[in-house]
Structures are given as C-alpha cells and as structure tokens.
Amino acid sequence: MSASIEIAGVSKIYDGGVRAVDAVAMDIRQGEFFSLLGPSGCGKTTTLRMIAGFEAPSAGAIRVDGTDITHLPAHKRDMGMVFQNYALFPHRSVQENVAFGLRMRRIDKATIAAKVKAALAMVELTGMEDRRPGQLSGGQQQRVALARAIVIEPRVLLCDEPLGALDKKLRQQMQFELKQLQKALGLTLVFVTHDQEEALAMSDRIAVMNGGRVEQIGTPVEIYDRPTTRFVADFIGDTNIFRGERAATTSGSGLAVGNGLVLTLPASVSAEATGVLSVALRPEKIRLTAAGQSPSACAHGQVESTNFLGGAVLYRIALTSGHRILAQQPNAGTSSLFAPGNLVALDWDPSDLVVLRD
Amino acid sequence: MSLAPAIRMNGLAFFILPSALLFALFFFLPIGLMAVMSLLTGNPVVAPNVAFTTRHYARIADDPYYFEVIWTTIRIGLWTTLAALAIGYPLAHWMARIKSRAGHALLLMAVLAPMLTGIVVRTFAWMALLSDKGVINQTLQSLGLVSQPLKLMYNETGIVIGLVHIYVPFMVLTLTGVIGRIDERLEQAAENLGASPLRTFLEVTLPLSLPGILAGSLLVFALAISAYVTPILLGGFQIMTLPILIYQQISANFNIGFAAALGMVLLLVSFVLVVAYNHVLGRVSGQRDLQ
Ligand SMILES: Nc1ncnc2c1ncn2[C@@H]1O[C@H](COP(=O)(O)OP(=O)(O)O)[C@@H](O)[C@H]1O
Ligand SMILES: [Mg+2]
C-alpha cells in the first residue's frame, strides 16, 4: 500500500537564483516515519513541495517505488498532504472537506460516506461533520486536515510543520496520535519540522538539513549520539564542542584544545592522522565529582552557574584551561548538588567524544 | 472610567461629521428632490400651480414603449456585464497570480491605461473601428471573408462593445483583489487530493472568488445601465436607453417630472439589484462568516 521514495540528487534553484535545495539525496523506506529537520529557510518545505509536485526540481529525480515521478503533475501523485496552515476549504463543511479527495476519485456516494465517517471517527471528530473549518479550534482543524489526507489512503503522507501552530500540550498529544496513526496504517510519512525534540520523539529516521543540503541522515539515537558534523552536533540539543590539534598522549591519540588541556580521543580514531579536528561532548555524558576526590579526572574547573531542570541540573563550568562547558547531572538529591563557586572534577568516557566533520 | 471612550466617540463624530454632511448634501438631497419632482405636475420653482400627481408613473406603466426602453437598458447592462466578466476574470486571475513584479506592473498599466483617455475619445475610436467603412469591415472585406459590411455599429452590439471596453478595468480591479486573497495553498490542497487544474478551478477558485464576481458585476451593471455618451454615439440614436430618454425629456421636452420618474425607475432597478446581490452574497459567504 504505502510506498518508498527515492530522492536522487535533487536541486531547486528559484527564479532569482536562490539555491533553496542543493543536491539532496535520500531514500525514504516504505512505512517509515521520516523527518526533515533544520532551521527555518534550510529548504525543508521546498523539498516537500517537490515530492508533492507543487515545485519542479531544477536537477535530479524523484522516484516512488522505483517509478520516476519527477514530472508527474501533483494531482496524479496519490500523496496526502497536511499543510502548515491546514489549507482547509473554508467554503466547505468538515464532511465535504474530508470527502473531497474521494469525490475526485469518482467513488460511489455510499462508500464515500462510510469512509468519511470512519476517518472522522479515527481523528475523534464524530459529530462535527456539518461545521465549517472557521467554526473549529486549531486542534480540530488539524485533525480535519489529517483525516482529509489519510482518507484517500495515500501512498505517502507529507506533513509540513503540521503541529507548529498548536500550543505545547495539544502539540504533544497530537504528536502521539499522529505517530500511533502512522504505525497503525503503516504509512510512509515525510514530516517537516524545525523542532528537534519533535523530530527526535517521533521519527524512525531524520534528515538534518542546513542551507539546502543534507548534513546527516540517521535514527534519532544516531543523530543525537553520533552527529557527524559540527552543525548537527550544535543544532540538536546542548553540546560542548572542542577544536584542536592532534597530539600524541600516553594513552593513545589525543587532541590538544588549548591551554594545556589534552583530550583523549576514542580508540576508533586512527592514531597516525594529524591536523585540526573538532569533537563534541554531550553535557549528560560528563560525570561531576567534588575536586580532590578524582585525581585522574579528565578536567577540573569551577561551577559558574546552575540551571535546575527538575529531573536534572545543568551546570556551566569554567575549566582551569579557560574553556566553558555545560555538564548535566541527574538530580540525585540535595546532598549531591553543587553550588556556584564549587570546585569540581570532570570525567567522561573517551568513547563519548564524537569526531565531527566541519 | 467610562469617560475616555465617550470623549473618543465625540472626537470620532467630529471627524465623521463633514463627510456625513457632504454625503447627505450630494447624495440624499438630490435623490429626495428627484423623488419629489417625480410626483409633481410641474417645476415648483418656475410654475405657479403645482400639485401632487402619480401621472408620470402611470404614463410609464401604461405605454409598452417605456417597458421596451427599460428592457433594452437592462439587456445592454446584462450583456456588458457578462462580456466584461468573461474578459475580466482571466485577466484578473493572471494579474493576481503573476509572480514577477514587473509583469504585474505591466498588466496593471495595460488595464488602467484606457481609463486615462476620455470616454468620448475612446468611443470615437471605436466608431473608426466598427463603422461600415471602418478598420474591421475594410479588413474583413479585403480578405474576402465577408461580402457585405458587418453591422457592428448603430445597434446594441456596438454599444456593448464600447461599454465593455470602458468597464472591464472596474471588473478586473475588483476581481484581482478578491482572487489575490485566495490562499494558493487551497488550490494546491485540491490538486494534492486528486483534482485536475480545471476541477480545482471549479471547486475551489471559482466559489471563493464569487464575492468578487458579484461585486464586479454589480458595479459594471450599474455603470452600464446609466451610461449616456457611449449608447448615444455607438447607438446613433437608433437605440433608446433610459439615460438617453431622461436626457431628452429634460433638454427637449422640459418635462422634468417625467424625467424624474424615469430616473426613479433606473434607481429602482439598481436598488433591486443591490438587494439581490446582498442576499446572494449572504447565502454564499454566510457559511464563512465565523472564520
Ligand atoms: N517561491 C520562492 N521563490 C524564491 N525563493 C524561495 C521561494 N520559496 C522559498 N524560497 C527560498 O528558499 C529557501 C528555502 O525555503 P524553504 O524551503 O521554505 O525553507 P524551510 O521550509 O526549511 O524554512 C529560503 O531561502 C527561501 O527564502
Ligand atoms: Mg517551511
């Protein structure tokens, strides 16, 4: 039923020379929840619009289940789409909005009525059939848009920041429901968002985009734990990034990041190579202890400020080398907390250092 | 506490007052006078014994000739409106959706340019094109497409052609505003759901531009039924419309009472139309009023 999508070297140059999408390649698997994640203006919407057929690629090809659809008109693509502003037909009732795609497919009236009823039940809008979109709340409009897109049983469902306009609580609920629905129907879903938490929570895989290019494609865990570029490490969550020159240490290969601080690189990094490298270290991978208790610590420093997050505490620490880094500790009780001014030792596993491409 | 809004209301009234007075002076007063005149036996300013009468209206109602004139006027108005809509809608759609700024400016100029020339000049230009020995007939004859010159002037066809040329810009400008406000994503949503471009137009664009179609049609119709210069010149006094008749009653017959009664009929036609328009618009957009 649902399909795979192959985006092969697709570029889009708008009139006026804006290169909105630059040689993007990705394989979206059948039944996969696939997110396009990146800051505003990075080309997510343009990519989605090319998949939907509203925009023609300047170069490259788009294939669905192996068939080239690059030049197929939008109305023949059999894809569902949920627009950012929902794009519900204001002059039509909820019932008519949802029935629209089925009507275009010349399905008989009785079947349409049954399918619309089932779709509205699925998004819990039974009883709202005769309302106009203007008489619905944002969350309800969102559900109508979803019902309208899935009732046609599309090969692919495309969503452009569908939850962006909802308040936080409703957004979390809809995230959950959308994910459930996608799983239950086995939908191939391409989901555009600039919200990294949303992407991490919902996706099977994520393509992180920047400046029209794909920086990295991977599962949420890969993207978070093993970012391959500085941009990805920086964009997703809090992170500490060190930059320095390769140096030999007693325990293998190291990275001299300045003022005498030398980080031990993970064993997987080949020892011979020299040159400049960037590495990332997540705040929660760092273990803090009171100074003096761990003489062999990776680094030492002083707590500058604390940020109480409830389940965890985020510390800003000035290292003796002058670097400022973030360290996050689980909140294991008052006695374990540090206060600004405390001297601390920092420890981490060298394998938690992630080498970045610039 | 509630003083501030009261003061602001007064301030607002102060600013509105002049335009309200002007409106009363130049809109309601003339119409009121016309209504009174249509019910008088003569002009009270010059005639000594003036009485109230309904004979002007009786005359209109009794003589089928006046019905013929009213119907001709409405017919010309309808054809002009339809033709202006048929020409204006595609133009307006193009203008509302054109991406390039320069293209938009050029289109706007093309639409507005005719309005910079006087109606009389444009009507004479049409006469040069449409007459028996005009450009169009000469061309057709020299190409051997017709043996006799086509009757393009001194009939309703000529009048409608001239009026359409004059009033298409009003239609285009009214429609462009409304079409431009239709979110293109609605059309994309329709296509995404499987509607062909034609289906998308019929199901989404057209219904959503209905308020503009109605407003533009109303405007053009009202202007067309009250046009005077073009029907005279391109009709060559062969076609009698209400405005021509009214002018004749005043200038040749000095029958101001009867002219006023005819004017009231013209006003009534427009009024019925506005009411019908509001009714139709209310029905099509009442569905949207809660947005
Ligand atoms: N119709 C257009 N014409 C010209 N430039 C555009 C158009 N649409 C988008 N762009 C530009 O292309 C880039 C990518 O836009 P978009 O795909 O909307 O990004 P995103 O959805 O990631 O925010 C931006 O720089 C934007 O200004
Ligand atoms: Mg976008």
XYZ file of C-alpha atoms and ligand atoms in Angstrom:
677
model
C 0.000 0.000 0.000
C 2.412 2.686 1.140
C 5.487 3.376 -0.901
C 9.174 4.131 -0.727
C 10.564 7.413 -2.019
C 13.944 7.937 -3.559
C 15.245 11.468 -3.871
C 18.249 11.389 -6.155
C 20.486 14.440 -6.365
C 17.601 16.891 -6.327
C 18.295 20.628 -6.516
C 15.952 23.571 -6.689
C 17.021 26.988 -7.868
C 14.229 29.561 -7.674
C 13.895 32.407 -10.150
C 16.301 34.999 -8.897
C 18.988 32.415 -8.258
C 18.167 31.265 -4.717
C 19.548 27.739 -4.376
C 16.924 26.511 -1.915
C 17.765 22.817 -2.213
C 21.223 21.630 -3.202
C 21.912 18.104 -4.463
C 19.775 16.410 -1.834
C 19.767 12.624 -1.811
C 17.723 10.428 0.481
C 15.985 7.079 0.467
C 12.772 7.033 2.418
C 11.695 3.493 3.178
C 8.228 2.066 2.994
C 6.250 2.561 6.213
C 8.869 4.837 7.676
C 8.352 7.987 9.757
C 10.960 10.194 8.118
C 11.614 13.747 9.313
C 13.245 16.674 7.563
C 14.747 18.715 10.360
C 16.580 22.009 10.135
C 16.430 25.710 10.870
C 13.986 27.988 9.061
C 14.984 28.596 5.449
C 17.069 25.439 5.053
C 14.902 24.058 2.242
C 12.603 21.616 4.056
C 9.370 22.971 2.618
C 10.853 23.210 -0.859
C 11.926 19.568 -0.668
C 8.458 18.517 0.476
C 6.774 20.596 -2.236
C 8.924 18.892 -4.860
C 7.849 15.499 -3.542
C 4.203 16.648 -3.670
C 4.673 18.025 -7.186
C 3.989 21.713 -6.469
C 7.526 22.625 -7.465
C 9.638 21.134 -10.244
C 13.230 20.173 -9.364
C 15.919 22.087 -11.276
C 18.009 18.916 -11.289
C 17.765 15.340 -10.109
C 14.950 12.820 -9.952
C 12.267 11.693 -7.535
C 11.135 8.086 -7.656
C 8.266 6.406 -5.854
C 8.569 2.634 -5.619
C 11.176 2.867 -8.359
C 8.950 4.803 -10.780
C 10.194 8.223 -11.836
C 7.571 10.830 -10.880
C 9.763 13.910 -11.285
C 7.470 15.394 -13.923
C 4.149 13.852 -12.888
C 1.529 16.552 -12.134
C 0.584 16.920 -8.464
C -2.960 15.650 -8.904
C -1.746 12.313 -10.255
C 0.736 11.564 -7.474
C -1.646 9.998 -4.987
C 0.030 11.552 -1.977
C -1.695 13.041 1.033
C -0.526 16.350 2.386
C -1.142 18.221 5.617
C -0.275 21.878 5.132
C 1.236 24.089 7.787
C -1.890 26.275 7.928
C -4.065 23.183 7.210
C -5.444 24.711 3.956
C -8.962 23.503 4.687
C -11.570 24.632 2.172
C -13.327 27.461 4.020
C -16.484 27.195 1.913
C -16.979 23.507 2.639
C -18.116 21.640 5.739
C -15.876 19.229 7.614
C -17.666 16.347 5.915
C -17.168 17.880 2.456
C -13.524 18.661 3.146
C -12.794 15.075 4.070
C -14.862 13.699 1.182
C -13.096 15.892 -1.398
C -10.307 13.509 -2.355
C -12.681 10.563 -2.561
C -15.031 12.529 -4.799
C -12.143 13.290 -7.151
C -11.574 9.546 -7.362
C -15.174 9.001 -8.541
C -16.019 6.643 -5.712
C -19.716 5.929 -5.171
C -21.606 8.003 -2.617
C -22.274 5.234 -0.118
C -18.606 4.229 0.045
C -17.553 7.870 0.413
C -19.983 8.378 3.294
C -18.704 5.270 5.048
C -15.031 6.164 4.591
C -15.534 9.761 5.712
C -17.350 8.534 8.787
C -14.542 6.121 9.623
C -11.849 8.753 9.044
C -13.621 11.296 11.259
C -14.050 8.651 13.935
C -10.338 7.888 13.733
C -9.439 11.528 14.466
C -12.244 11.760 17.025
C -14.309 14.352 15.221
C -17.578 12.437 15.031
C -20.450 14.909 15.352
C -18.545 17.787 13.743
C -19.488 16.796 10.168
C -21.546 19.874 9.364
C -19.295 22.522 10.852
C -17.230 24.844 8.722
C -13.454 24.986 9.288
C -13.915 28.500 10.710
C -16.039 27.063 13.496
C -13.323 24.690 14.707
C -10.420 25.130 17.099
C -6.852 24.863 15.819
C -6.504 21.305 17.072
C -9.769 20.267 15.456
C -8.782 21.872 12.137
C -5.529 19.965 12.353
C -7.460 16.714 12.733
C -9.709 17.523 9.790
C -6.626 18.172 7.655
C -5.213 14.841 8.767
C -8.469 12.998 8.094
C -8.746 14.626 4.666
C -5.225 13.459 3.791
C -5.440 9.874 5.067
C -8.981 9.078 3.914
C -7.688 8.720 0.344
C -5.291 6.037 1.589
C -2.317 7.788 0.016
C 0.897 6.035 -0.896
C 2.750 8.690 1.068
C 1.687 11.244 3.671
C 3.507 14.583 3.620
C 3.290 16.931 6.610
C 4.729 20.456 6.675
C 5.116 21.524 10.303
C 1.587 20.281 10.947
C 1.756 20.867 14.685
C 3.563 24.198 14.576
C 0.519 26.323 15.339
C -0.666 24.314 18.338
C 0.103 25.069 21.962
C 2.544 22.798 23.737
C 0.129 20.456 25.454
C -2.012 19.895 22.385
C 1.110 19.515 20.269
C 2.397 16.681 22.437
C -0.946 14.954 22.288
C -1.104 15.297 18.508
C 2.499 14.064 18.184
C 1.493 10.940 19.998
C -1.701 10.464 17.979
C -0.007 11.078 14.646
C 2.696 8.561 15.480
C 0.078 5.992 16.533
C -1.874 6.550 13.351
C 1.213 6.271 11.167
C 2.145 2.977 12.815
C -1.374 1.570 12.686
C -1.793 2.373 8.990
C 1.785 1.519 8.058
C 2.074 4.910 6.359
C 5.202 6.242 4.743
C 5.280 9.674 6.346
C 7.567 12.569 5.473
C 7.435 15.074 8.284
C 8.898 18.572 8.136
C 9.788 20.298 11.380
C 12.263 22.762 12.826
C 11.649 21.398 16.319
C 14.402 18.930 17.180
C 12.582 17.477 20.177
C 9.587 16.732 17.980
C 11.784 15.076 15.360
C 13.682 13.017 17.932
C 10.490 11.891 19.641
C 8.541 10.848 16.551
C 10.876 9.774 13.772
C 12.217 6.452 12.654
C 14.896 8.394 10.807
C 15.787 12.055 10.487
C 17.493 14.018 7.733
C 19.101 17.108 9.222
C 19.254 19.874 6.637
C 21.255 23.068 6.538
C 21.497 25.642 3.780
C 19.741 23.424 1.243
C 21.972 20.421 1.908
C 21.538 17.249 3.921
C 24.023 17.221 6.803
C 23.223 13.793 8.167
C 20.616 11.065 7.889
C 20.109 8.645 10.739
C 17.935 7.346 13.554
C 17.218 9.762 16.419
C 19.815 7.954 18.546
C 22.458 8.181 15.809
C 21.702 11.828 15.197
C 21.886 12.652 18.888
C 24.751 10.438 19.996
C 26.817 10.310 16.823
C 26.444 13.626 14.997
C 28.821 13.658 12.054
C 29.063 17.402 11.507
C 29.562 20.376 13.719
C 26.211 21.774 12.534
C 24.270 18.682 13.599
C 26.009 18.483 16.965
C 25.235 22.140 17.569
C 21.658 22.105 16.267
C 20.448 19.052 18.188
C 20.360 19.551 21.941
C 23.048 21.136 24.117
C 26.587 20.186 23.348
C 30.205 21.074 24.076
C 32.405 21.416 21.032
C 36.199 21.403 21.258
C 38.519 22.212 18.440
C 42.224 21.472 18.442
C 45.375 19.946 17.017
C 46.090 16.226 17.010
C 48.675 15.263 19.644
C 50.138 12.021 20.941
C 49.374 11.075 24.562
C 50.415 8.237 26.802
C 47.040 6.523 26.380
C 46.775 6.817 22.599
C 45.885 9.691 20.308
C 44.810 12.981 21.782
C 43.592 16.396 20.877
C 45.280 19.499 22.252
C 42.442 22.012 22.586
C 44.487 24.817 24.145
C 45.944 25.959 27.481
C 47.303 22.537 28.235
C 44.014 20.675 28.011
C 44.514 17.479 26.039
C 41.501 15.234 25.370
C 41.964 11.542 24.810
C 40.315 10.625 21.545
C 38.247 7.478 21.221
C 40.196 4.390 20.214
C 38.306 4.258 16.921
C 40.164 7.357 15.680
C 43.247 6.332 13.767
C 46.423 7.384 15.575
C 48.583 8.454 12.650
C 46.454 11.259 11.276
C 47.448 14.779 12.226
C 45.768 18.094 11.743
C 42.855 20.038 13.156
C 39.761 18.272 14.490
C 36.502 19.155 16.196
C 34.911 16.887 18.763
C 31.564 17.082 20.536
C 30.696 16.005 24.054
C 27.122 15.927 25.350
C 26.648 17.571 28.790
C 24.954 14.499 30.232
C 27.913 12.264 29.386
C 30.054 14.202 31.881
C 30.346 12.979 35.483
C 30.996 15.613 38.138
C 32.675 14.978 41.470
C 33.923 17.335 44.166
C 37.513 18.433 43.461
C 40.175 16.212 45.017
C 38.128 13.003 45.003
C 39.136 12.052 41.482
C 42.799 12.948 40.858
C 42.896 11.274 37.453
C 39.894 13.279 36.130
C 39.722 14.418 32.522
C 39.467 18.064 33.544
C 38.993 20.353 36.516
C 37.001 23.502 36.898
C 34.731 25.722 38.921
C 30.936 25.887 38.788
C 29.872 29.256 37.398
C 26.111 28.859 37.384
C 23.479 26.197 37.813
C 20.221 25.682 35.986
C 17.762 23.464 37.849
C 15.710 21.439 35.313
C 13.778 19.309 37.794
C 14.937 15.833 36.979
C 18.427 17.089 36.236
C 20.713 20.032 36.858
C 22.654 21.802 34.133
C 25.951 23.298 35.272
C 28.014 25.873 33.488
C 31.611 25.219 34.395
C 34.783 27.239 33.791
C 37.644 24.776 33.268
C 41.120 25.531 34.567
C 42.113 25.662 30.884
C 39.704 28.556 30.372
C 37.115 26.597 28.373
C 33.494 26.981 29.396
C 31.426 23.847 29.172
C 27.996 22.515 30.078
C 27.587 19.439 32.249
C 24.296 17.858 33.168
C 23.776 15.634 36.209
C 20.685 13.720 37.241
C 19.084 15.202 40.334
C 20.051 12.520 42.862
C 19.126 14.510 45.950
C 20.149 17.774 47.571
C 23.382 16.461 49.020
C 24.764 15.666 45.559
C 24.178 19.126 44.094
C 26.912 21.663 43.505
C 26.650 25.380 44.046
C 28.266 28.194 42.071
C 31.852 28.576 43.195
C 32.354 24.869 43.983
C 35.490 23.305 42.557
C 34.734 20.150 40.611
C 36.461 17.371 38.721
C 35.021 16.300 35.365
C 35.162 12.792 33.976
C 33.923 11.206 30.803
C 34.455 8.169 28.701
C 36.729 8.944 25.716
C 34.334 6.950 23.535
C 31.662 9.598 24.231
C 33.719 12.144 22.319
C 32.322 12.391 18.802
C 34.617 13.471 15.997
C 32.924 15.995 13.710
C 33.312 16.978 10.104
C 33.348 20.746 9.723
C -13.553 55.465 33.864
C -16.027 55.395 31.035
C -15.234 58.985 30.175
C -12.354 58.235 27.825
C -14.366 56.219 25.267
C -17.114 58.857 25.331
C -14.608 61.579 24.510
C -13.105 59.441 21.833
C -16.560 58.837 20.352
C -17.122 62.578 20.249
C -13.763 63.095 18.636
C -14.594 60.483 16.044
C -18.003 62.040 15.373
C -16.274 65.360 14.912
C -14.166 63.908 12.127
C -17.005 61.986 10.507
C -19.431 64.910 10.549
C -18.105 66.790 7.486
C -18.188 63.726 5.273
C -21.600 62.767 6.629
C -22.902 66.240 5.774
C -21.345 66.087 2.345
C -22.913 62.691 1.795
C -26.326 63.981 2.824
C -25.971 67.089 0.695
C -24.825 65.432 -2.504
C -26.460 62.039 -2.231
C -29.701 62.056 -0.275
C -30.777 65.575 -1.111
C -30.671 65.148 -4.931
C -32.396 61.771 -4.730
C -35.001 63.179 -2.368
C -35.584 66.114 -4.717
C -35.830 63.749 -7.669
C -38.375 61.622 -5.792
C -40.455 64.737 -5.009
C -40.213 66.056 -8.578
C -41.398 62.722 -9.952
C -44.630 63.251 -8.027
C -45.284 66.882 -9.070
C -47.213 68.245 -12.045
C -44.528 70.788 -12.807
C -41.406 72.570 -11.628
C -42.358 74.454 -8.421
C -39.536 76.957 -8.963
C -40.974 78.347 -12.201
C -44.606 77.155 -12.371
C -47.264 78.776 -10.117
C -49.818 75.981 -9.506
C -48.073 72.758 -8.800
C -49.886 69.732 -7.398
C -49.020 66.189 -6.451
C -49.710 63.559 -9.082
C -48.861 59.990 -9.999
C -49.448 60.574 -13.699
C -45.736 60.279 -14.637
C -45.611 56.773 -13.223
C -48.951 55.932 -14.804
C -47.579 57.039 -18.149
C -44.574 54.738 -17.803
C -46.762 51.849 -16.724
C -49.335 52.344 -19.488
C -47.073 52.682 -22.507
C -45.281 49.479 -23.618
C -42.712 51.735 -25.324
C -41.217 52.630 -21.935
C -41.073 48.994 -20.940
C -39.210 48.382 -24.173
C -36.714 51.125 -23.275
C -36.256 49.794 -19.740
C -35.765 46.267 -21.040
C -33.258 47.428 -23.704
C -31.301 49.241 -20.991
C -31.242 46.181 -18.748
C -30.366 43.920 -21.690
C -27.414 46.092 -22.661
C -26.363 46.114 -18.996
C -26.547 42.334 -18.776
C -24.572 41.684 -21.967
C -21.963 44.251 -20.966
C -21.634 42.646 -17.532
C -21.329 39.138 -18.955
C -18.748 40.162 -21.547
C -16.756 42.199 -19.014
C -16.765 39.193 -16.688
C -15.680 36.800 -19.443
C -12.813 39.090 -20.430
C -12.020 40.409 -16.966
C -11.880 37.159 -14.992
C -8.952 35.538 -16.833
C -7.111 38.861 -16.816
C -7.722 39.342 -13.102
C -6.643 35.778 -12.366
C -3.454 36.302 -14.334
C -2.774 39.575 -12.556
C -3.495 38.163 -9.101
C -1.201 35.181 -9.599
C 1.658 36.564 -11.675
C 4.921 36.082 -9.789
C 7.106 38.765 -11.355
C 6.636 42.285 -10.076
C 7.425 43.794 -13.445
C 4.799 41.580 -15.066
C 2.237 42.691 -12.520
C 3.068 46.347 -13.090
C 2.798 45.922 -16.865
C -0.578 44.195 -16.585
C -1.869 46.840 -14.221
C -0.771 49.537 -16.633
C -2.409 47.769 -19.557
C -5.655 47.549 -17.596
C -5.569 51.134 -16.375
C -4.206 52.862 -19.484
C -7.573 53.039 -21.302
C -9.019 54.828 -18.271
C -6.604 57.689 -18.832
C -8.358 58.566 -22.096
C -11.755 60.269 -22.068
C -14.842 58.211 -22.768
C -15.761 60.382 -25.758
C -12.360 59.884 -27.361
C -12.485 56.154 -26.841
C -15.996 55.942 -28.220
C -14.977 57.817 -31.371
C -12.038 55.441 -31.720
C -14.466 52.542 -31.596
C -16.575 54.235 -34.267
C -13.499 54.388 -36.506
C -13.063 50.663 -35.970
C -16.666 49.469 -36.124
C -18.366 51.566 -38.813
C -19.325 50.155 -42.246
C -16.203 51.711 -43.722
C -14.220 51.168 -40.528
C -10.993 49.273 -39.984
C -12.632 45.962 -39.101
C -15.059 45.832 -42.025
C -12.430 47.043 -44.518
C -10.041 44.349 -43.366
C -12.649 41.601 -43.464
C -13.788 42.661 -46.929
C -10.294 42.941 -48.375
C -9.586 39.450 -47.052
C -12.756 38.304 -48.774
C -14.224 36.952 -45.552
C -17.433 38.955 -45.904
C -19.116 40.466 -48.949
C -21.365 42.921 -47.109
C -20.026 45.040 -44.229
C -20.997 43.589 -40.833
C -23.441 45.691 -38.807
C -21.185 46.444 -35.831
C -22.433 49.924 -35.051
C -25.693 51.794 -34.552
C -27.025 48.705 -32.792
C -26.766 47.080 -29.382
C -23.656 45.124 -30.388
C -21.728 48.343 -30.924
C -22.944 49.815 -27.641
C -21.994 46.674 -25.714
C -18.525 46.607 -27.334
C -17.922 50.231 -26.375
C -19.243 49.779 -22.831
C -17.242 46.603 -22.228
C -14.060 48.414 -23.192
C -14.820 51.153 -20.720
C -15.899 48.991 -17.799
C -13.571 45.970 -17.997
C -10.983 47.731 -15.783
C -13.568 48.052 -12.985
C -14.254 44.332 -13.239
C -10.559 43.438 -13.324
C -9.613 45.583 -10.353
C -12.492 44.286 -8.241
C -11.737 40.665 -9.121
C -7.958 40.932 -8.728
C -8.349 41.985 -5.119
C -10.592 39.049 -4.295
C -8.655 36.406 -6.270
C -5.366 37.654 -4.849
C -6.665 36.989 -1.359
C -7.432 33.324 -2.099
C -4.682 31.256 -0.487
C -2.872 29.365 -3.255
C -2.364 26.506 -0.859
C -6.107 25.822 -1.050
C -5.693 25.162 -4.754
C -2.632 23.040 -4.064
C -4.554 21.097 -1.444
C -7.245 20.352 -4.037
C -4.660 19.184 -6.572
C -2.942 17.123 -3.930
C -6.279 15.403 -3.305
C -6.509 14.485 -6.975
C -8.364 17.407 -8.564
C -7.241 18.320 -12.084
C -6.464 22.011 -12.670
C -9.945 22.503 -14.178
C -11.623 20.721 -11.269
C -9.562 22.774 -8.831
C -10.727 25.952 -10.513
C -14.387 24.917 -10.445
C -14.362 23.526 -6.901
C -12.096 25.998 -5.124
C -11.053 29.119 -7.011
C -14.415 29.955 -8.578
C -16.563 29.566 -5.457
C -14.069 31.530 -3.390
C -14.000 34.357 -5.937
C -17.798 34.596 -6.037
C -17.924 37.702 -3.817
C -15.626 39.440 -6.320
C -17.658 38.241 -9.280
C -20.823 39.576 -7.693
C -19.293 42.887 -6.668
C -17.644 43.440 -10.053
C -20.812 42.500 -11.923
C -22.916 44.806 -9.794
C -20.540 47.674 -10.392
C -20.338 47.146 -14.145
C -24.078 46.620 -14.482
C -24.884 49.770 -12.521
C -22.417 51.772 -14.616
C -23.631 50.279 -17.899
C -27.334 50.964 -17.354
C -26.595 54.582 -16.504
C -24.150 55.178 -19.372
C -25.097 58.011 -21.728
C -22.298 59.012 -24.106
C -21.449 55.574 -25.480
C -25.050 54.461 -26.143
C -25.692 57.749 -27.957
C -22.592 57.715 -30.147
C -22.347 53.997 -30.878
C -26.131 53.584 -30.989
C -26.521 56.586 -33.261
C -29.940 57.392 -31.706
C -31.194 54.091 -33.159
C -31.197 52.517 -29.711
C -33.138 54.181 -26.921
C -31.980 53.610 -23.354
C -33.238 55.093 -20.100
C -30.445 57.676 -19.669
C -30.951 58.915 -23.249
C -34.696 59.126 -22.718
C -34.244 61.012 -19.455
C -31.925 63.499 -21.109
C -34.394 64.021 -23.941
C -37.251 64.651 -21.504
C -35.214 67.346 -19.774
C -33.491 69.044 -22.684
C -36.078 68.741 -25.468
C -39.427 68.338 -23.702
C -38.635 70.225 -20.473
C -40.683 67.534 -18.727
C -38.699 67.387 -15.524
C -41.388 65.488 -13.619
C -41.441 62.675 -16.150
C -37.628 62.635 -16.358
C -37.526 62.331 -12.566
C -39.964 59.425 -12.658
C -37.763 57.658 -15.238
C -34.772 58.369 -13.024
C -36.577 56.773 -10.105
C -37.199 53.687 -12.250
C -33.488 53.490 -13.081
C -32.703 53.857 -9.399
C -35.202 51.146 -8.541
C -33.586 48.733 -11.000
C -30.199 49.345 -9.380
C -31.667 49.084 -5.905
C -33.383 45.770 -6.558
C -30.058 44.549 -7.870
C -28.114 45.619 -4.786
C -30.626 43.919 -2.521
C -30.489 40.741 -4.592
C -26.691 40.932 -4.514
C -26.566 41.232 -0.754
C -28.961 38.349 -0.477
C -26.918 36.080 -2.746
C -23.650 37.107 -1.142
C -25.092 36.465 2.286
C -26.057 32.981 1.198
C -22.684 32.065 -0.313
C -20.459 33.692 2.277
C -22.701 33.311 5.321
C -21.029 29.941 5.538
C -17.751 31.644 6.079
C -18.732 34.408 8.467
C -17.444 32.633 11.545
C -13.872 32.481 10.338
N 8.849 30.718 -4.156
C 10.108 31.058 -3.806
N 10.830 31.910 -4.566
C 12.091 32.248 -4.219
N 12.727 31.793 -3.130
C 12.068 30.936 -2.322
C 10.723 30.537 -2.615
N 10.319 29.683 -1.632
C 11.357 29.571 -0.778
N 12.406 30.319 -1.186
C 13.721 30.413 -0.521
O 14.295 29.130 -0.494
C 14.897 28.873 0.749
C 14.307 27.638 1.382
O 12.978 27.896 1.725
P 12.025 26.806 2.379
O 12.091 25.549 1.595
O 10.688 27.391 2.544
O 12.711 26.587 3.801
P 12.142 25.928 5.142
O 10.849 25.261 4.853
O 13.216 24.972 5.563
O 12.005 27.032 6.123
C 14.735 30.138 1.567
O 15.906 30.887 1.448
C 13.576 30.824 0.939
O 13.708 32.222 1.079
Mg 8.936 25.689 5.775
